């Protein structure tokens, strides 16, 4: 396999691999790519992003990476010395994982695989975990394919592994409390090339969280409108905030604004600073990655 090169690479001049013990590493790995961001914990400033898009994304429920997928990840690590350094903290967010939410009052850790199998078919070698979400009284139960989980831990021992929606739940639950909007319904859409996460808040409470795969923008629009209708929410009275692989005026954005009046890009978290090397107009594309460092 030839060298794997990033589609985007922004490195701040202040980055020094010798200081990596002062840095936090946030990673997103999903069927369609691998992205990492480096945070200087002393200044709370993101000083590097590299984004690797895989040409032939694997699209299927459950995300079962094969040998070639793991080999591609190894090529990325071997080609980027920064990823081989020691970090103060490493968080790996994984897209397209089976997950479910449940109240802490009903949760028994010994039954977490059983809970997950109510809604998902799990591979035999999958590893099942749970985390406390910052949303009140909620546990996130999820599984990671054994091969991928082992690769992560062999590469970064002690790394925290989470499904992408967990990061979104944590940061958005805090944000909506101070979010000024015309209506009480707030819908957040985090888009990857072949999948997306949909979170809906009503009166500042998370009432819906799910992830979908899609092939065309029309598929994405259908799922969003179907969920809103199922919840009895009017699309014209719901604020839709976008993050991820979407830009103002592109096909997905243009299609959404034909059906929803209040569509906007989610602003970057001002708790962090961002290198001037990183285009300000693209910060929304890495919203989940940045907030994984919290």
PDB file of C-alpha atoms in Angstrom:
ATOM      1  CA  UNK A   1       0.000   0.000   0.000  1.00  0.00           C
ATOM      2  CA  UNK A   2       1.392   3.424  -0.920  1.00  0.00           C
ATOM      3  CA  UNK A   3       1.943   6.205   1.599  1.00  0.00           C
ATOM      4  CA  UNK A   4      -1.271   7.661   2.996  1.00  0.00           C
ATOM      5  CA  UNK A   5      -1.275  11.453   2.796  1.00  0.00           C
ATOM      6  CA  UNK A   6      -3.625  13.940   4.495  1.00  0.00           C
ATOM      7  CA  UNK A   7      -6.156  15.863   2.463  1.00  0.00           C
ATOM      8  CA  UNK A   8      -5.753  18.801   4.866  1.00  0.00           C
ATOM      9  CA  UNK A   9      -2.831  19.591   7.146  1.00  0.00           C
ATOM     10  CA  UNK A  10      -2.528  22.714   9.291  1.00  0.00           C
ATOM     11  CA  UNK A  11       0.408  22.908  11.706  1.00  0.00           C
ATOM     12  CA  UNK A  12       1.084  25.929  13.940  1.00  0.00           C
ATOM     13  CA  UNK A  13       4.738  27.082  14.059  1.00  0.00           C
ATOM     14  CA  UNK A  14       4.643  26.780  17.849  1.00  0.00           C
ATOM     15  CA  UNK A  15       4.145  22.998  17.729  1.00  0.00           C
ATOM     16  CA  UNK A  16       7.116  21.120  19.163  1.00  0.00           C
ATOM     17  CA  UNK A  17       6.912  17.304  19.443  1.00  0.00           C
ATOM     18  CA  UNK A  18       9.425  17.517  22.304  1.00  0.00           C
ATOM     19  CA  UNK A  19       6.666  19.214  24.352  1.00  0.00           C
ATOM     20  CA  UNK A  20       4.060  16.542  23.609  1.00  0.00           C
ATOM     21  CA  UNK A  21       3.652  15.771  27.324  1.00  0.00           C
ATOM     22  CA  UNK A  22       1.871  19.134  27.496  1.00  0.00           C
ATOM     23  CA  UNK A  23      -0.418  18.290  24.577  1.00  0.00           C
ATOM     24  CA  UNK A  24      -3.759  16.495  24.302  1.00  0.00           C
ATOM     25  CA  UNK A  25      -4.498  14.426  21.214  1.00  0.00           C
ATOM     26  CA  UNK A  26      -8.060  14.156  19.866  1.00  0.00           C
ATOM     27  CA  UNK A  27      -8.712  11.581  17.150  1.00  0.00           C
ATOM     28  CA  UNK A  28     -11.750  10.678  15.095  1.00  0.00           C
ATOM     29  CA  UNK A  29     -11.679   7.381  13.237  1.00  0.00           C
ATOM     30  CA  UNK A  30     -14.614   6.314  11.080  1.00  0.00           C
ATOM     31  CA  UNK A  31     -15.201   4.199   7.959  1.00  0.00           C
ATOM     32  CA  UNK A  32     -14.531   7.187   5.702  1.00  0.00           C
ATOM     33  CA  UNK A  33     -11.421   8.627   7.309  1.00  0.00           C
ATOM     34  CA  UNK A  34      -9.034   9.475  10.123  1.00  0.00           C
ATOM     35  CA  UNK A  35      -8.599  12.944  11.643  1.00  0.00           C
ATOM     36  CA  UNK A  36      -6.528  14.209  14.552  1.00  0.00           C
ATOM     37  CA  UNK A  37      -6.171  17.517  16.373  1.00  0.00           C
ATOM     38  CA  UNK A  38      -3.498  18.545  18.869  1.00  0.00           C
ATOM     39  CA  UNK A  39      -4.286  20.849  21.801  1.00  0.00           C
ATOM     40  CA  UNK A  40      -1.642  22.700  23.798  1.00  0.00           C
ATOM     41  CA  UNK A  41      -3.029  22.309  27.324  1.00  0.00           C
ATOM     42  CA  UNK A  42      -1.026  25.268  28.612  1.00  0.00           C
ATOM     43  CA  UNK A  43      -2.622  27.773  26.253  1.00  0.00           C
ATOM     44  CA  UNK A  44      -5.871  25.849  25.447  1.00  0.00           C
ATOM     45  CA  UNK A  45      -5.005  26.374  21.798  1.00  0.00           C
ATOM     46  CA  UNK A  46      -5.361  23.858  19.004  1.00  0.00           C
ATOM     47  CA  UNK A  47      -2.065  23.856  17.127  1.00  0.00           C
ATOM     48  CA  UNK A  48      -2.468  21.057  14.569  1.00  0.00           C
ATOM     49  CA  UNK A  49      -5.080  19.286  12.471  1.00  0.00           C
ATOM     50  CA  UNK A  50      -4.576  16.598   9.848  1.00  0.00           C
ATOM     51  CA  UNK A  51      -7.479  15.068   7.963  1.00  0.00           C
ATOM     52  CA  UNK A  52      -7.186  11.815   5.987  1.00  0.00           C
ATOM     53  CA  UNK A  53     -10.118  10.929   3.728  1.00  0.00           C
ATOM     54  CA  UNK A  54     -10.342   7.325   2.610  1.00  0.00           C
ATOM     55  CA  UNK A  55     -11.248   7.020  -1.066  1.00  0.00           C
ATOM     56  CA  UNK A  56     -13.467   3.958  -0.708  1.00  0.00           C
ATOM     57  CA  UNK A  57     -15.359   4.368   2.575  1.00  0.00           C
ATOM     58  CA  UNK A  58     -16.879   1.263   4.062  1.00  0.00           C
ATOM     59  CA  UNK A  59     -20.577   1.935   4.685  1.00  0.00           C
ATOM     60  CA  UNK A  60     -22.400  -0.586   6.817  1.00  0.00           C
ATOM     61  CA  UNK A  61     -23.978  -0.728  10.234  1.00  0.00           C
ATOM     62  CA  UNK A  62     -21.630  -1.706  13.008  1.00  0.00           C
ATOM     63  CA  UNK A  63     -18.338  -0.606  11.381  1.00  0.00           C
ATOM     64  CA  UNK A  64     -16.301  -3.807  10.985  1.00  0.00           C
ATOM     65  CA  UNK A  65     -12.802  -2.684   9.915  1.00  0.00           C
ATOM     66  CA  UNK A  66     -10.873  -5.297   7.959  1.00  0.00           C
ATOM     67  CA  UNK A  67      -7.134  -5.943   7.691  1.00  0.00           C
ATOM     68  CA  UNK A  68      -6.712  -3.340   4.968  1.00  0.00           C
ATOM     69  CA  UNK A  69      -8.396  -0.692   7.124  1.00  0.00           C
ATOM     70  CA  UNK A  70      -6.054  -1.365  10.068  1.00  0.00           C
ATOM     71  CA  UNK A  71      -3.085  -1.411   7.715  1.00  0.00           C
ATOM     72  CA  UNK A  72      -4.112   1.996   6.388  1.00  0.00           C
ATOM     73  CA  UNK A  73      -4.236   3.355   9.934  1.00  0.00           C
ATOM     74  CA  UNK A  74      -0.752   1.977  10.588  1.00  0.00           C
ATOM     75  CA  UNK A  75       0.503   3.770   7.480  1.00  0.00           C
ATOM     76  CA  UNK A  76      -0.844   7.051   8.845  1.00  0.00           C
ATOM     77  CA  UNK A  77       0.882   6.550  12.209  1.00  0.00           C
ATOM     78  CA  UNK A  78       4.211   5.560  10.683  1.00  0.00           C
ATOM     79  CA  UNK A  79       4.116   8.552   8.340  1.00  0.00           C
ATOM     80  CA  UNK A  80       3.356  11.181  11.023  1.00  0.00           C
ATOM     81  CA  UNK A  81       6.015  11.378  13.803  1.00  0.00           C
ATOM     82  CA  UNK A  82       3.749  13.559  15.948  1.00  0.00           C
ATOM     83  CA  UNK A  83       1.336  10.653  16.397  1.00  0.00           C
ATOM     84  CA  UNK A  84       4.180   8.551  17.784  1.00  0.00           C
ATOM     85  CA  UNK A  85       4.907  10.996  20.632  1.00  0.00           C
ATOM     86  CA  UNK A  86       3.737  10.667  24.222  1.00  0.00           C
ATOM     87  CA  UNK A  87       0.714  12.819  25.115  1.00  0.00           C
ATOM     88  CA  UNK A  88      -0.792  14.007  28.375  1.00  0.00           C
ATOM     89  CA  UNK A  89      -4.199  12.803  27.178  1.00  0.00           C
ATOM     90  CA  UNK A  90      -5.518  10.865  24.187  1.00  0.00           C
ATOM     91  CA  UNK A  91      -9.210  10.635  23.270  1.00  0.00           C
ATOM     92  CA  UNK A  92     -10.292   8.522  20.309  1.00  0.00           C
ATOM     93  CA  UNK A  93     -13.828   9.160  19.033  1.00  0.00           C
ATOM     94  CA  UNK A  94     -15.167   6.438  16.747  1.00  0.00           C
ATOM     95  CA  UNK A  95     -17.957   6.992  14.245  1.00  0.00           C
ATOM     96  CA  UNK A  96     -20.585   4.457  13.130  1.00  0.00           C
ATOM     97  CA  UNK A  97     -20.519   2.455  16.359  1.00  0.00           C
ATOM     98  CA  UNK A  98     -23.528   0.657  17.864  1.00  0.00           C
ATOM     99  CA  UNK A  99     -24.668   2.628  20.922  1.00  0.00           C
ATOM    100  CA  UNK A 100     -27.702   3.244  23.058  1.00  0.00           C
ATOM    101  CA  UNK A 101     -28.701   5.601  25.884  1.00  0.00           C
ATOM    102  CA  UNK A 102     -30.394   4.530  29.097  1.00  0.00           C
ATOM    103  CA  UNK A 103     -31.143   6.027  32.525  1.00  0.00           C
ATOM    104  CA  UNK A 104     -28.645   5.353  35.305  1.00  0.00           C
ATOM    105  CA  UNK A 105     -31.470   4.179  37.583  1.00  0.00           C
ATOM    106  CA  UNK A 106     -32.080   1.160  35.327  1.00  0.00           C
ATOM    107  CA  UNK A 107     -28.488   0.402  34.411  1.00  0.00           C
ATOM    108  CA  UNK A 108     -26.675  -2.744  35.505  1.00  0.00           C
ATOM    109  CA  UNK A 109     -23.085  -2.887  34.170  1.00  0.00           C
ATOM    110  CA  UNK A 110     -23.209  -6.684  34.087  1.00  0.00           C
ATOM    111  CA  UNK A 111     -26.032  -6.475  31.524  1.00  0.00           C
ATOM    112  CA  UNK A 112     -24.582  -3.859  29.195  1.00  0.00           C
ATOM    113  CA  UNK A 113     -24.117  -6.251  26.250  1.00  0.00           C
ATOM    114  CA  UNK A 114     -27.703  -7.420  26.671  1.00  0.00           C
ATOM    115  CA  UNK A 115     -28.949  -3.824  26.607  1.00  0.00           C
ATOM    116  CA  UNK A 116     -27.033  -3.099  23.431  1.00  0.00           C
ATOM    117  CA  UNK A 117     -28.246  -6.257  21.715  1.00  0.00           C
ATOM    118  CA  UNK A 118     -31.854  -5.091  22.073  1.00  0.00           C
ATOM    119  CA  UNK A 119     -31.178  -2.631  19.245  1.00  0.00           C
ATOM    120  CA  UNK A 120     -28.030  -3.886  17.511  1.00  0.00           C
ATOM    121  CA  UNK A 121     -26.487  -7.062  16.174  1.00  0.00           C
ATOM    122  CA  UNK A 122     -22.987  -7.215  17.681  1.00  0.00           C
ATOM    123  CA  UNK A 123     -19.965  -9.014  16.310  1.00  0.00           C
ATOM    124  CA  UNK A 124     -18.723 -11.776  18.579  1.00  0.00           C
ATOM    125  CA  UNK A 125     -15.352 -10.129  19.122  1.00  0.00           C
ATOM    126  CA  UNK A 126     -16.753  -6.666  19.880  1.00  0.00           C
ATOM    127  CA  UNK A 127     -15.830  -4.990  23.163  1.00  0.00           C
ATOM    128  CA  UNK A 128     -18.726  -3.394  25.057  1.00  0.00           C
ATOM    129  CA  UNK A 129     -18.252  -0.360  27.309  1.00  0.00           C
ATOM    130  CA  UNK A 130     -20.326   2.273  29.074  1.00  0.00           C
ATOM    131  CA  UNK A 131     -19.791   5.908  30.004  1.00  0.00           C
ATOM    132  CA  UNK A 132     -21.719   8.460  32.007  1.00  0.00           C
ATOM    133  CA  UNK A 133     -23.007  11.193  29.731  1.00  0.00           C
ATOM    134  CA  UNK A 134     -23.116  14.734  31.079  1.00  0.00           C
ATOM    135  CA  UNK A 135     -26.802  14.853  30.221  1.00  0.00           C
ATOM    136  CA  UNK A 136     -28.574  14.205  33.545  1.00  0.00           C
ATOM    137  CA  UNK A 137     -29.203  10.590  34.466  1.00  0.00           C
ATOM    138  CA  UNK A 138     -27.944   9.009  31.228  1.00  0.00           C
ATOM    139  CA  UNK A 139     -25.513   6.206  30.446  1.00  0.00           C
ATOM    140  CA  UNK A 140     -24.071   5.636  26.970  1.00  0.00           C
ATOM    141  CA  UNK A 141     -23.555   1.932  26.232  1.00  0.00           C
ATOM    142  CA  UNK A 142     -21.498   1.164  23.113  1.00  0.00           C
ATOM    143  CA  UNK A 143     -19.319  -1.421  21.430  1.00  0.00           C
ATOM    144  CA  UNK A 144     -16.077  -1.224  19.456  1.00  0.00           C
ATOM    145  CA  UNK A 145     -14.883  -3.937  17.063  1.00  0.00           C
ATOM    146  CA  UNK A 146     -12.192  -5.931  18.846  1.00  0.00           C
ATOM    147  CA  UNK A 147      -9.583  -5.434  16.119  1.00  0.00           C
ATOM    148  CA  UNK A 148     -10.003  -1.660  16.166  1.00  0.00           C
ATOM    149  CA  UNK A 149     -10.145  -1.435  19.959  1.00  0.00           C
ATOM    150  CA  UNK A 150      -6.957  -3.481  20.274  1.00  0.00           C
ATOM    151  CA  UNK A 151      -5.240  -1.334  17.647  1.00  0.00           C
ATOM    152  CA  UNK A 152      -6.137   1.857  19.532  1.00  0.00           C
ATOM    153  CA  UNK A 153      -4.841   0.525  22.851  1.00  0.00           C
ATOM    154  CA  UNK A 154      -1.663  -0.850  21.296  1.00  0.00           C
ATOM    155  CA  UNK A 155      -0.989   2.513  19.666  1.00  0.00           C
ATOM    156  CA  UNK A 156      -1.991   4.737  22.611  1.00  0.00           C
ATOM    157  CA  UNK A 157      -2.165   2.713  25.860  1.00  0.00           C
ATOM    158  CA  UNK A 158      -4.701   4.249  28.219  1.00  0.00           C
ATOM    159  CA  UNK A 159      -6.539   6.184  25.504  1.00  0.00           C
ATOM    160  CA  UNK A 160     -10.172   7.020  26.216  1.00  0.00           C
ATOM    161  CA  UNK A 161     -12.421   5.510  23.523  1.00  0.00           C
ATOM    162  CA  UNK A 162     -15.861   6.984  22.938  1.00  0.00           C
ATOM    163  CA  UNK A 163     -18.525   6.991  20.215  1.00  0.00           C
ATOM    164  CA  UNK A 164     -18.722  10.359  18.459  1.00  0.00           C
ATOM    165  CA  UNK A 165     -22.235  11.136  19.815  1.00  0.00           C
ATOM    166  CA  UNK A 166     -20.926  10.959  23.411  1.00  0.00           C
ATOM    167  CA  UNK A 167     -18.732  13.999  22.783  1.00  0.00           C
ATOM    168  CA  UNK A 168     -21.661  15.808  21.186  1.00  0.00           C
ATOM    169  CA  UNK A 169     -24.002  15.021  24.084  1.00  0.00           C
ATOM    170  CA  UNK A 170     -21.512  16.350  26.604  1.00  0.00           C
ATOM    171  CA  UNK A 171     -20.688  19.629  24.882  1.00  0.00           C
ATOM    172  CA  UNK A 172     -24.134  20.421  23.476  1.00  0.00           C
ATOM    173  CA  UNK A 173     -25.965  19.748  26.757  1.00  0.00           C
ATOM    174  CA  UNK A 174     -23.878  22.496  28.336  1.00  0.00           C
ATOM    175  CA  UNK A 175     -24.180  24.816  25.356  1.00  0.00           C
ATOM    176  CA  UNK A 176     -27.980  24.750  24.946  1.00  0.00           C
ATOM    177  CA  UNK A 177     -28.494  26.091  28.473  1.00  0.00           C
ATOM    178  CA  UNK A 178     -27.139  29.437  27.274  1.00  0.00           C
ATOM    179  CA  UNK A 179     -28.259  29.127  23.657  1.00  0.00           C
ATOM    180  CA  UNK A 180     -30.443  32.023  22.595  1.00  0.00           C
ATOM    181  CA  UNK A 181     -32.976  30.850  20.023  1.00  0.00           C
ATOM    182  CA  UNK A 182     -36.418  31.784  18.816  1.00  0.00           C
ATOM    183  CA  UNK A 183     -37.916  28.451  19.813  1.00  0.00           C
ATOM    184  CA  UNK A 184     -37.458  25.771  22.433  1.00  0.00           C
ATOM    185  CA  UNK A 185     -36.629  23.080  19.841  1.00  0.00           C
ATOM    186  CA  UNK A 186     -32.947  22.776  18.926  1.00  0.00           C
ATOM    187  CA  UNK A 187     -31.695  20.215  16.452  1.00  0.00           C
ATOM    188  CA  UNK A 188     -27.987  19.477  15.919  1.00  0.00           C
ATOM    189  CA  UNK A 189     -26.744  17.656  12.843  1.00  0.00           C
ATOM    190  CA  UNK A 190     -23.139  16.406  12.807  1.00  0.00           C
ATOM    191  CA  UNK A 191     -22.278  15.175   9.318  1.00  0.00           C
ATOM    192  CA  UNK A 192     -19.585  12.849   8.015  1.00  0.00           C
ATOM    193  CA  UNK A 193     -19.202  11.814   4.383  1.00  0.00           C
ATOM    194  CA  UNK A 194     -21.365   8.715   4.700  1.00  0.00           C
ATOM    195  CA  UNK A 195     -23.124   9.068   8.056  1.00  0.00           C
ATOM    196  CA  UNK A 196     -24.459  11.663  10.476  1.00  0.00           C
ATOM    197  CA  UNK A 197     -25.487  12.108  14.105  1.00  0.00           C
ATOM    198  CA  UNK A 198     -28.786  13.779  14.999  1.00  0.00           C
ATOM    199  CA  UNK A 199     -29.390  15.228  18.465  1.00  0.00           C
ATOM    200  CA  UNK A 200     -32.573  17.067  19.435  1.00  0.00           C
ATOM    201  CA  UNK A 201     -33.164  19.156  22.541  1.00  0.00           C
ATOM    202  CA  UNK A 202     -36.512  20.424  23.766  1.00  0.00           C
ATOM    203  CA  UNK A 203     -36.546  23.030  26.529  1.00  0.00           C
ATOM    204  CA  UNK A 204     -32.818  22.361  27.033  1.00  0.00           C
ATOM    205  CA  UNK A 205     -33.323  18.620  27.598  1.00  0.00           C
ATOM    206  CA  UNK A 206     -31.946  15.960  25.262  1.00  0.00           C
ATOM    207  CA  UNK A 207     -34.948  14.043  23.893  1.00  0.00           C
ATOM    208  CA  UNK A 208     -33.419  12.275  20.902  1.00  0.00           C
ATOM    209  CA  UNK A 209     -30.006  10.984  19.791  1.00  0.00           C
ATOM    210  CA  UNK A 210     -29.358   8.649  16.887  1.00  0.00           C
ATOM    211  CA  UNK A 211     -26.965   8.084  13.993  1.00  0.00           C
ATOM    212  CA  UNK A 212     -27.742   7.280  10.373  1.00  0.00           C
ATOM    213  CA  UNK A 213     -25.920   6.232   7.240  1.00  0.00           C
ATOM    214  CA  UNK A 214     -26.789   7.961   3.980  1.00  0.00           C
ATOM    215  CA  UNK A 215     -25.818   7.792   0.319  1.00  0.00           C
ATOM    216  CA  UNK A 216     -27.249  11.100  -0.979  1.00  0.00           C
ATOM    217  CA  UNK A 217     -28.228  14.485   0.508  1.00  0.00           C
ATOM    218  CA  UNK A 218     -31.870  13.589  -0.176  1.00  0.00           C
ATOM    219  CA  UNK A 219     -31.488  10.565   2.121  1.00  0.00           C
ATOM    220  CA  UNK A 220     -30.160  12.819   4.872  1.00  0.00           C
ATOM    221  CA  UNK A 221     -33.022  15.291   4.477  1.00  0.00           C
ATOM    222  CA  UNK A 222     -35.575  12.480   4.572  1.00  0.00           C
ATOM    223  CA  UNK A 223     -34.228  11.088   7.851  1.00  0.00           C
ATOM    224  CA  UNK A 224     -34.152  14.518   9.512  1.00  0.00           C
ATOM    225  CA  UNK A 225     -37.706  15.407   8.480  1.00  0.00           C
ATOM    226  CA  UNK A 226     -38.991  11.938   9.369  1.00  0.00           C
ATOM    227  CA  UNK A 227     -37.566  12.170  12.898  1.00  0.00           C
ATOM    228  CA  UNK A 228     -38.962  15.675  13.439  1.00  0.00           C
ATOM    229  CA  UNK A 229     -42.390  14.577  12.239  1.00  0.00           C
ATOM    230  CA  UNK A 230     -42.279  11.476  14.455  1.00  0.00           C
ATOM    231  CA  UNK A 231     -41.545  13.690  17.455  1.00  0.00           C
ATOM    232  CA  UNK A 232     -44.376  16.074  16.559  1.00  0.00           C
ATOM    233  CA  UNK A 233     -41.962  18.951  15.896  1.00  0.00           C
ATOM    234  CA  UNK A 234     -42.546  21.507  13.141  1.00  0.00           C
ATOM    235  CA  UNK A 235     -39.514  21.871  10.881  1.00  0.00           C
ATOM    236  CA  UNK A 236     -40.231  25.587  10.431  1.00  0.00           C
ATOM    237  CA  UNK A 237     -40.136  26.127  14.195  1.00  0.00           C
ATOM    238  CA  UNK A 238     -36.961  24.203  14.895  1.00  0.00           C
ATOM    239  CA  UNK A 239     -33.450  25.658  14.931  1.00  0.00           C
ATOM    240  CA  UNK A 240     -31.081  23.363  12.997  1.00  0.00           C
ATOM    241  CA  UNK A 241     -27.366  23.786  13.769  1.00  0.00           C
ATOM    242  CA  UNK A 242     -24.828  22.098  11.526  1.00  0.00           C
ATOM    243  CA  UNK A 243     -21.347  20.722  12.141  1.00  0.00           C
ATOM    244  CA  UNK A 244     -19.054  18.394  10.252  1.00  0.00           C
ATOM    245  CA  UNK A 245     -18.738  17.790   6.505  1.00  0.00           C
ATOM    246  CA  UNK A 246     -21.075  20.554   5.365  1.00  0.00           C
ATOM    247  CA  UNK A 247     -20.541  24.141   4.213  1.00  0.00           C
ATOM    248  CA  UNK A 248     -22.862  27.064   3.609  1.00  0.00           C
ATOM    249  CA  UNK A 249     -24.219  26.858   0.080  1.00  0.00           C
ATOM    250  CA  UNK A 250     -23.210  23.281  -0.637  1.00  0.00           C
ATOM    251  CA  UNK A 251     -25.708  20.631  -1.748  1.00  0.00           C
ATOM    252  CA  UNK A 252     -26.616  19.402   1.737  1.00  0.00           C
ATOM    253  CA  UNK A 253     -26.978  22.905   3.179  1.00  0.00           C
ATOM    254  CA  UNK A 254     -29.002  24.146   0.206  1.00  0.00           C
ATOM    255  CA  UNK A 255     -31.381  21.208   0.465  1.00  0.00           C
ATOM    256  CA  UNK A 256     -31.903  21.671   4.207  1.00  0.00           C
ATOM    257  CA  UNK A 257     -32.749  25.375   3.889  1.00  0.00           C
ATOM    258  CA  UNK A 258     -35.520  24.549   1.401  1.00  0.00           C
ATOM    259  CA  UNK A 259     -37.362  22.688   4.178  1.00  0.00           C
ATOM    260  CA  UNK A 260     -36.226  24.431   7.369  1.00  0.00           C
ATOM    261  CA  UNK A 261     -36.260  28.157   7.973  1.00  0.00           C
ATOM    262  CA  UNK A 262     -33.691  28.314  10.772  1.00  0.00           C
ATOM    263  CA  UNK A 263     -30.479  26.635   9.569  1.00  0.00           C
ATOM    264  CA  UNK A 264     -27.109  27.822  10.845  1.00  0.00           C
ATOM    265  CA  UNK A 265     -23.517  26.732  11.323  1.00  0.00           C
ATOM    266  CA  UNK A 266     -22.630  25.907  14.918  1.00  0.00           C
ATOM    267  CA  UNK A 267     -19.965  28.356  16.144  1.00  0.00           C
ATOM    268  CA  UNK A 268     -16.662  27.050  17.464  1.00  0.00           C
ATOM    269  CA  UNK A 269     -16.377  26.614  21.226  1.00  0.00           C
ATOM    270  CA  UNK A 270     -14.829  29.832  22.528  1.00  0.00           C
ATOM    271  CA  UNK A 271     -13.354  27.954  25.497  1.00  0.00           C
ATOM    272  CA  UNK A 272     -10.501  27.087  23.119  1.00  0.00           C
ATOM    273  CA  UNK A 273      -8.192  29.148  20.929  1.00  0.00           C
ATOM    274  CA  UNK A 274      -7.379  28.025  17.408  1.00  0.00           C
ATOM    275  CA  UNK A 275      -4.200  28.432  15.391  1.00  0.00           C
ATOM    276  CA  UNK A 276      -4.354  31.027  12.632  1.00  0.00           C
ATOM    277  CA  UNK A 277      -3.079  28.261  10.357  1.00  0.00           C
ATOM    278  CA  UNK A 278      -6.510  26.599  10.629  1.00  0.00           C
ATOM    279  CA  UNK A 279      -9.030  28.365   8.341  1.00  0.00           C
ATOM    280  CA  UNK A 280     -11.679  29.975  10.549  1.00  0.00           C
ATOM    281  CA  UNK A 281     -14.370  29.078   8.023  1.00  0.00           C
ATOM    282  CA  UNK A 282     -13.665  25.364   8.509  1.00  0.00           C
ATOM    283  CA  UNK A 283     -13.716  25.142  12.302  1.00  0.00           C
ATOM    284  CA  UNK A 284     -17.278  23.764  12.280  1.00  0.00           C
ATOM    285  CA  UNK A 285     -15.994  20.729  10.377  1.00  0.00           C
ATOM    286  CA  UNK A 286     -14.046  19.580  13.447  1.00  0.00           C
ATOM    287  CA  UNK A 287     -16.506  20.549  16.169  1.00  0.00           C
ATOM    288  CA  UNK A 288     -16.762  17.049  17.641  1.00  0.00           C
ATOM    289  CA  UNK A 289     -12.987  16.577  17.466  1.00  0.00           C
ATOM    290  CA  UNK A 290     -12.235  19.827  19.321  1.00  0.00           C
ATOM    291  CA  UNK A 291     -14.779  19.199  22.056  1.00  0.00           C
ATOM    292  CA  UNK A 292     -13.506  15.674  22.676  1.00  0.00           C
ATOM    293  CA  UNK A 293     -10.611  17.406  24.501  1.00  0.00           C
ATOM    294  CA  UNK A 294     -12.931  18.758  27.234  1.00  0.00           C
TER     295      UNK A 294
END
